[in-house]
XYZ file of C-alpha atoms in Angstrom:
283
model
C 0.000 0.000 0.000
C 2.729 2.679 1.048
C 4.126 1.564 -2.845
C 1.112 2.175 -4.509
C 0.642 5.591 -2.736
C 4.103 6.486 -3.267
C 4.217 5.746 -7.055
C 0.215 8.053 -7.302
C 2.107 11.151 -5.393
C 5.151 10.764 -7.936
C 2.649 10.688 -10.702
C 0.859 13.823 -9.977
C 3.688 16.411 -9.908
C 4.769 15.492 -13.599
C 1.228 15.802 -14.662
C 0.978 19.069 -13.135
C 4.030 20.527 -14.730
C 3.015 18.892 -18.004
C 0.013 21.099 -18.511
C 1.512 23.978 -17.275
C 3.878 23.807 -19.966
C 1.249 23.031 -22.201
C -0.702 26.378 -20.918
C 2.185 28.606 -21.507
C 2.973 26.784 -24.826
C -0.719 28.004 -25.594
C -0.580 31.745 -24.316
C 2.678 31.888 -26.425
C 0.895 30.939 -29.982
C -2.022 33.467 -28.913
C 0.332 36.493 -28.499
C 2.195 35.746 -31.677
C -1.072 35.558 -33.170
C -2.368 38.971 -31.677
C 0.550 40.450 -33.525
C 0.474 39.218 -36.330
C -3.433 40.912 -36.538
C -2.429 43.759 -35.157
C 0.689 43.731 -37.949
C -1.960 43.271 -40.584
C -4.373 46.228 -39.344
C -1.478 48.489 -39.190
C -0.818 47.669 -42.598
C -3.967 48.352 -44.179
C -4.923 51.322 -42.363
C -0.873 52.764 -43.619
C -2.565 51.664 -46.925
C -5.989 53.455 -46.938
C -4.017 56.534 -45.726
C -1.582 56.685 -48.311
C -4.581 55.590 -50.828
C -6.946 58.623 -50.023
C -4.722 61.993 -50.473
C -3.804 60.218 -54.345
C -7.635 59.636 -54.906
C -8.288 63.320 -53.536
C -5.936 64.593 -55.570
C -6.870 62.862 -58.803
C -10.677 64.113 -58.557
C -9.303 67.700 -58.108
C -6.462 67.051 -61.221
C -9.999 65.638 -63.563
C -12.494 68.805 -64.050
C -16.311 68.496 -65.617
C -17.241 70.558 -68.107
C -21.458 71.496 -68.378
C -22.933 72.838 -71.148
C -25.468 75.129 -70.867
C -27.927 75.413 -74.206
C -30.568 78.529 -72.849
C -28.930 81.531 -71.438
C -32.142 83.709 -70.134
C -32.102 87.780 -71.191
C -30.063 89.289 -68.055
C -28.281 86.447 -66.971
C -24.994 87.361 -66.319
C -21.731 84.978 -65.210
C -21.827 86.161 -61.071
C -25.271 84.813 -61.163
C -24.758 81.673 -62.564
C -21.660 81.340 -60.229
C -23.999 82.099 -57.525
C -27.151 79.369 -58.525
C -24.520 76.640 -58.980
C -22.220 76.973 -56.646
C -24.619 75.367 -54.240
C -24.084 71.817 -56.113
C -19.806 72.062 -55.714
C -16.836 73.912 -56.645
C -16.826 76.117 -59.662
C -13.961 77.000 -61.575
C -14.182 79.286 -64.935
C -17.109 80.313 -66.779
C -17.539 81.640 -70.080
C -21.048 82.981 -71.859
C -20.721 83.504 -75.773
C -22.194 87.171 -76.261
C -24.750 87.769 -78.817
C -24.040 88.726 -82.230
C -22.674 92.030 -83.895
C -25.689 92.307 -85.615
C -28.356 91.456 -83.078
C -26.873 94.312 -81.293
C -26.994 96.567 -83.203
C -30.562 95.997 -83.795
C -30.951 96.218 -79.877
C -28.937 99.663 -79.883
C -31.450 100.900 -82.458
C -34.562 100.129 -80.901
C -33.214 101.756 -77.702
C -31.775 98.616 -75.496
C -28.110 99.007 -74.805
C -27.868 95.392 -72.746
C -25.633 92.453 -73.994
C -27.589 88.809 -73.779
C -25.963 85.769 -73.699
C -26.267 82.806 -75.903
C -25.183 79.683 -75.130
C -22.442 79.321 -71.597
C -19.963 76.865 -70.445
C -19.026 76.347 -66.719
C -16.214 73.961 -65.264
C -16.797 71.927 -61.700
C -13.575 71.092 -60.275
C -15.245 67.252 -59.737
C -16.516 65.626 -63.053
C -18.574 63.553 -60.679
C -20.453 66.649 -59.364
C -20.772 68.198 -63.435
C -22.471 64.836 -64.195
C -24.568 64.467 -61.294
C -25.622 68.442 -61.893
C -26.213 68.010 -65.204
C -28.736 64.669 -65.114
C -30.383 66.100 -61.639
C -30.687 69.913 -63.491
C -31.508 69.116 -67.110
C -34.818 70.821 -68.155
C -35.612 71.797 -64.483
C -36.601 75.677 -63.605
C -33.851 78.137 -62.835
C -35.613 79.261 -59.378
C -36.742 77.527 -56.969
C -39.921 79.980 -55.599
C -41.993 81.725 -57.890
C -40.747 85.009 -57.400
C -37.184 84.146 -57.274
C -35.616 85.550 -60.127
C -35.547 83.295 -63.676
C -38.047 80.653 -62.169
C -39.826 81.232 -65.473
C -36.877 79.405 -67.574
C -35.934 75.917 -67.504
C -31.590 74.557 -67.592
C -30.470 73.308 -70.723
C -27.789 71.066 -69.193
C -25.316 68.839 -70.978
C -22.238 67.195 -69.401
C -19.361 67.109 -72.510
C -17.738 63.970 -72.003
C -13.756 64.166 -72.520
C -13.834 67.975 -72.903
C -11.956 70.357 -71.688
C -11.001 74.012 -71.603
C -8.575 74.101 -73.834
C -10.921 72.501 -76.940
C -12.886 75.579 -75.996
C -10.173 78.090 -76.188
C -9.046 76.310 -79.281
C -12.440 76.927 -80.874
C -12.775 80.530 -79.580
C -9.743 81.446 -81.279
C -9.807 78.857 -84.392
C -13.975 81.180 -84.387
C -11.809 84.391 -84.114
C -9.746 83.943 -86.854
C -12.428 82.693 -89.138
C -14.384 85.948 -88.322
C -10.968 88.078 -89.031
C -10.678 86.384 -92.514
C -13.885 86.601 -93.340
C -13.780 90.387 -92.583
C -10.762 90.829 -94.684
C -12.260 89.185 -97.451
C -15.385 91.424 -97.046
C -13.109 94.132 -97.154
C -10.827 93.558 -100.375
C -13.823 92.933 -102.139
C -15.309 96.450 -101.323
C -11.932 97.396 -102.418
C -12.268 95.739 -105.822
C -15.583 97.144 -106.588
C -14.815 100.464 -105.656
C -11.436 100.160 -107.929
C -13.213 98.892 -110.711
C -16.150 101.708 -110.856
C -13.086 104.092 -110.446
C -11.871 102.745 -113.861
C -15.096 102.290 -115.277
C -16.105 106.329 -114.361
C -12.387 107.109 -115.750
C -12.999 105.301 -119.534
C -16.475 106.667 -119.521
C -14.644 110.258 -119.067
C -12.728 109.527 -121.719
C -14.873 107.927 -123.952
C -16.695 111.337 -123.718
C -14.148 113.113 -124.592
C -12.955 111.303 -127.440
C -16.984 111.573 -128.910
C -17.003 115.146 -128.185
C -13.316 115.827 -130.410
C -14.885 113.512 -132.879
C -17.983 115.758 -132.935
C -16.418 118.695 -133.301
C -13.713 117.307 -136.210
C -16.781 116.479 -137.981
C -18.912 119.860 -137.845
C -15.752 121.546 -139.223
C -14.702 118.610 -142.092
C -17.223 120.021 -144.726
C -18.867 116.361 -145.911
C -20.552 115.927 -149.281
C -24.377 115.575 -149.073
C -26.200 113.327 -151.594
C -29.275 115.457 -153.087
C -31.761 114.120 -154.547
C -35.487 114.117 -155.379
C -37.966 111.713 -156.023
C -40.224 112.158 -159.267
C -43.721 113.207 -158.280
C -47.306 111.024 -158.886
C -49.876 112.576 -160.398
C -51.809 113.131 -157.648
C -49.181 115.484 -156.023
C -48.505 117.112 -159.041
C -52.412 117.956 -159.410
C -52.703 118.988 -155.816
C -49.559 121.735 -156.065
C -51.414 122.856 -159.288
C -54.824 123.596 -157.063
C -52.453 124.966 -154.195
C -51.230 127.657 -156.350
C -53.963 128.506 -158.176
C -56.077 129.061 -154.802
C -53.499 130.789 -154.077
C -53.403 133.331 -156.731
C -57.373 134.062 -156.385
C -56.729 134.433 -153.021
C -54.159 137.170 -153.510
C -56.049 138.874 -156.252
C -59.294 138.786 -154.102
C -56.495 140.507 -150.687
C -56.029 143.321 -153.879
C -59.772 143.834 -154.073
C -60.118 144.294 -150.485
C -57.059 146.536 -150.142
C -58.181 148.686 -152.637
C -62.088 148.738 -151.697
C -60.823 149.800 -148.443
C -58.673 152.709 -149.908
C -61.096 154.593 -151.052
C -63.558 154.099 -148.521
C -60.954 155.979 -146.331
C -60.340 158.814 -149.174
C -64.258 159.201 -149.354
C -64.633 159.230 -145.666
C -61.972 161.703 -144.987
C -63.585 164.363 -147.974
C -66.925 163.987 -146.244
C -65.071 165.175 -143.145
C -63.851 168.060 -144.828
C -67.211 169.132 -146.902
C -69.231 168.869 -143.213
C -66.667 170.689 -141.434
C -66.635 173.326 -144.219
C -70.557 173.366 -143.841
C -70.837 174.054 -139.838
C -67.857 176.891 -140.383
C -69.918 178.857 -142.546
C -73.143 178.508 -140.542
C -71.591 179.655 -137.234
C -70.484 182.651 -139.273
């Protein structure tokens, strides 16, 4: 018996230090584990750090670019800063004015105001310019009634792979067209002027040149064809009639002339014989 109880008390001391080895075996593989989570969090939150500053950055480097179709009478580029600012960032704006011509129509009729056309505006997100464009697009301006343009509805377009510099490109590519075109407007004023200049000058001397001849030819004594046609019977009994009328005629003028004559020499003896007559009487 005092065997058997010494051989159970030796037993129990190596079991005892045989799980506490196996305990601290355990707490050893759980610490090693801990760090190698805590290694692995570490690493992905040194990730997402050094991932959001390059995705900040490459949303501010890529600008939208909305196209606006409607430009309301009065609109000017502080207001349209001002109604979409509210949706994000705004960079540069540019409204195309209104024609030469439509102005001066304007200035005519007494309104001295420029209008705008058609606009384009730049978000510094193209996120925001596409999410302002679908949410926008034919929406009114104003958002009460009395607020100012409520009456007109946005003309939005987001341009897909454009950017400022196709605009500037076309503004001055527009420019130069415009400059040619005036140029060409202008050399062919010149042209037509020149040519009614010459056209004035050989009609001048053209003139001139009929007026010498004209002159040569009234003192150049030229020979002058005369001749007579033979006349019908007719005429030559008619010119017969014409003078013989006209001989009675004359003698019958002769009558009168002399009828007349002494009707006068009569009248004036009468005179004298009745003025003779009241002389004596008064005597």
């Amino acid at each position: 018996m005092d065997a058997d109880e010494a051989s159970v008390s030796s037993a129990e001391p190596e079991t005892e230090t045989q799980s506490e080895m196996m305990m601290e075996e355990d707490r050893m593989s759980s610490d090693l584990v801990e760090d190698d989570a805590s290694r692995d969090q570490a690493s992905e939150e040194k990730a997402a750090v050094k991932k959001t500053p390059t995705s900040c950055q490459d949303r501010k480097c890529v600008p939208g670019i909305v196209y606006l179709g409607h430009i309301p009478p009065r609109l000017r580029p502080k207001h349209l800063r001002n109604m979409l600012s509210v949706y994000g960032e705004i960079g540069r704006i540019f409204l195309q004015p209104e024609d030469h011509l439509v102005r001066r129509k304007k200035k005519k009729s007494g309104l001295r105001r420029c209008d705008f056309t058609e606009g384009w505006v730049e978000f510094r997100d193209k996120r925001v310019a596409k999410r302002v464009a679908a949410s926008l697009h034919n929406t009114p301006m104003g958002t009460r009634k009395r607020q100012r343009f409520s009456s007109d509805l946005w003309c939005i377009k987001y341009l897909h792979r454009f950017q400022w510099t196709h605009l500037s490109e076309r503004l001055a590519y527009e420019q130069t067209v415009l400059q040619q075109r005036l140029r060409t407007e202008v050399s062919q004023a010149k042209r037509e002027t020149n040519f009614y200049l010459n056209n004035v000058e050989k009609s001048t001397r053209m003139d001139d040149r009929g007026r010498k001849g004209r002159s040569q030819a009234e003192q150049v004594d030229t020979k002058l064809w005369e001749f007579t046609q033979r006349q019908t019977e007719e005429e030559i009994q008619n010119n017969k009639k014409k003078k013989h009328n006209d001989y009675v005629n004359q003698k019958n003028r002769e009558k009168v002339q002399l009828i007349q004559q002494k009707s006068q020499s009569n009248v004036s003896l009468l005179c004298k014989i009745f003025n003779f007559k009241r002389d004596l009487r008064s005597v």
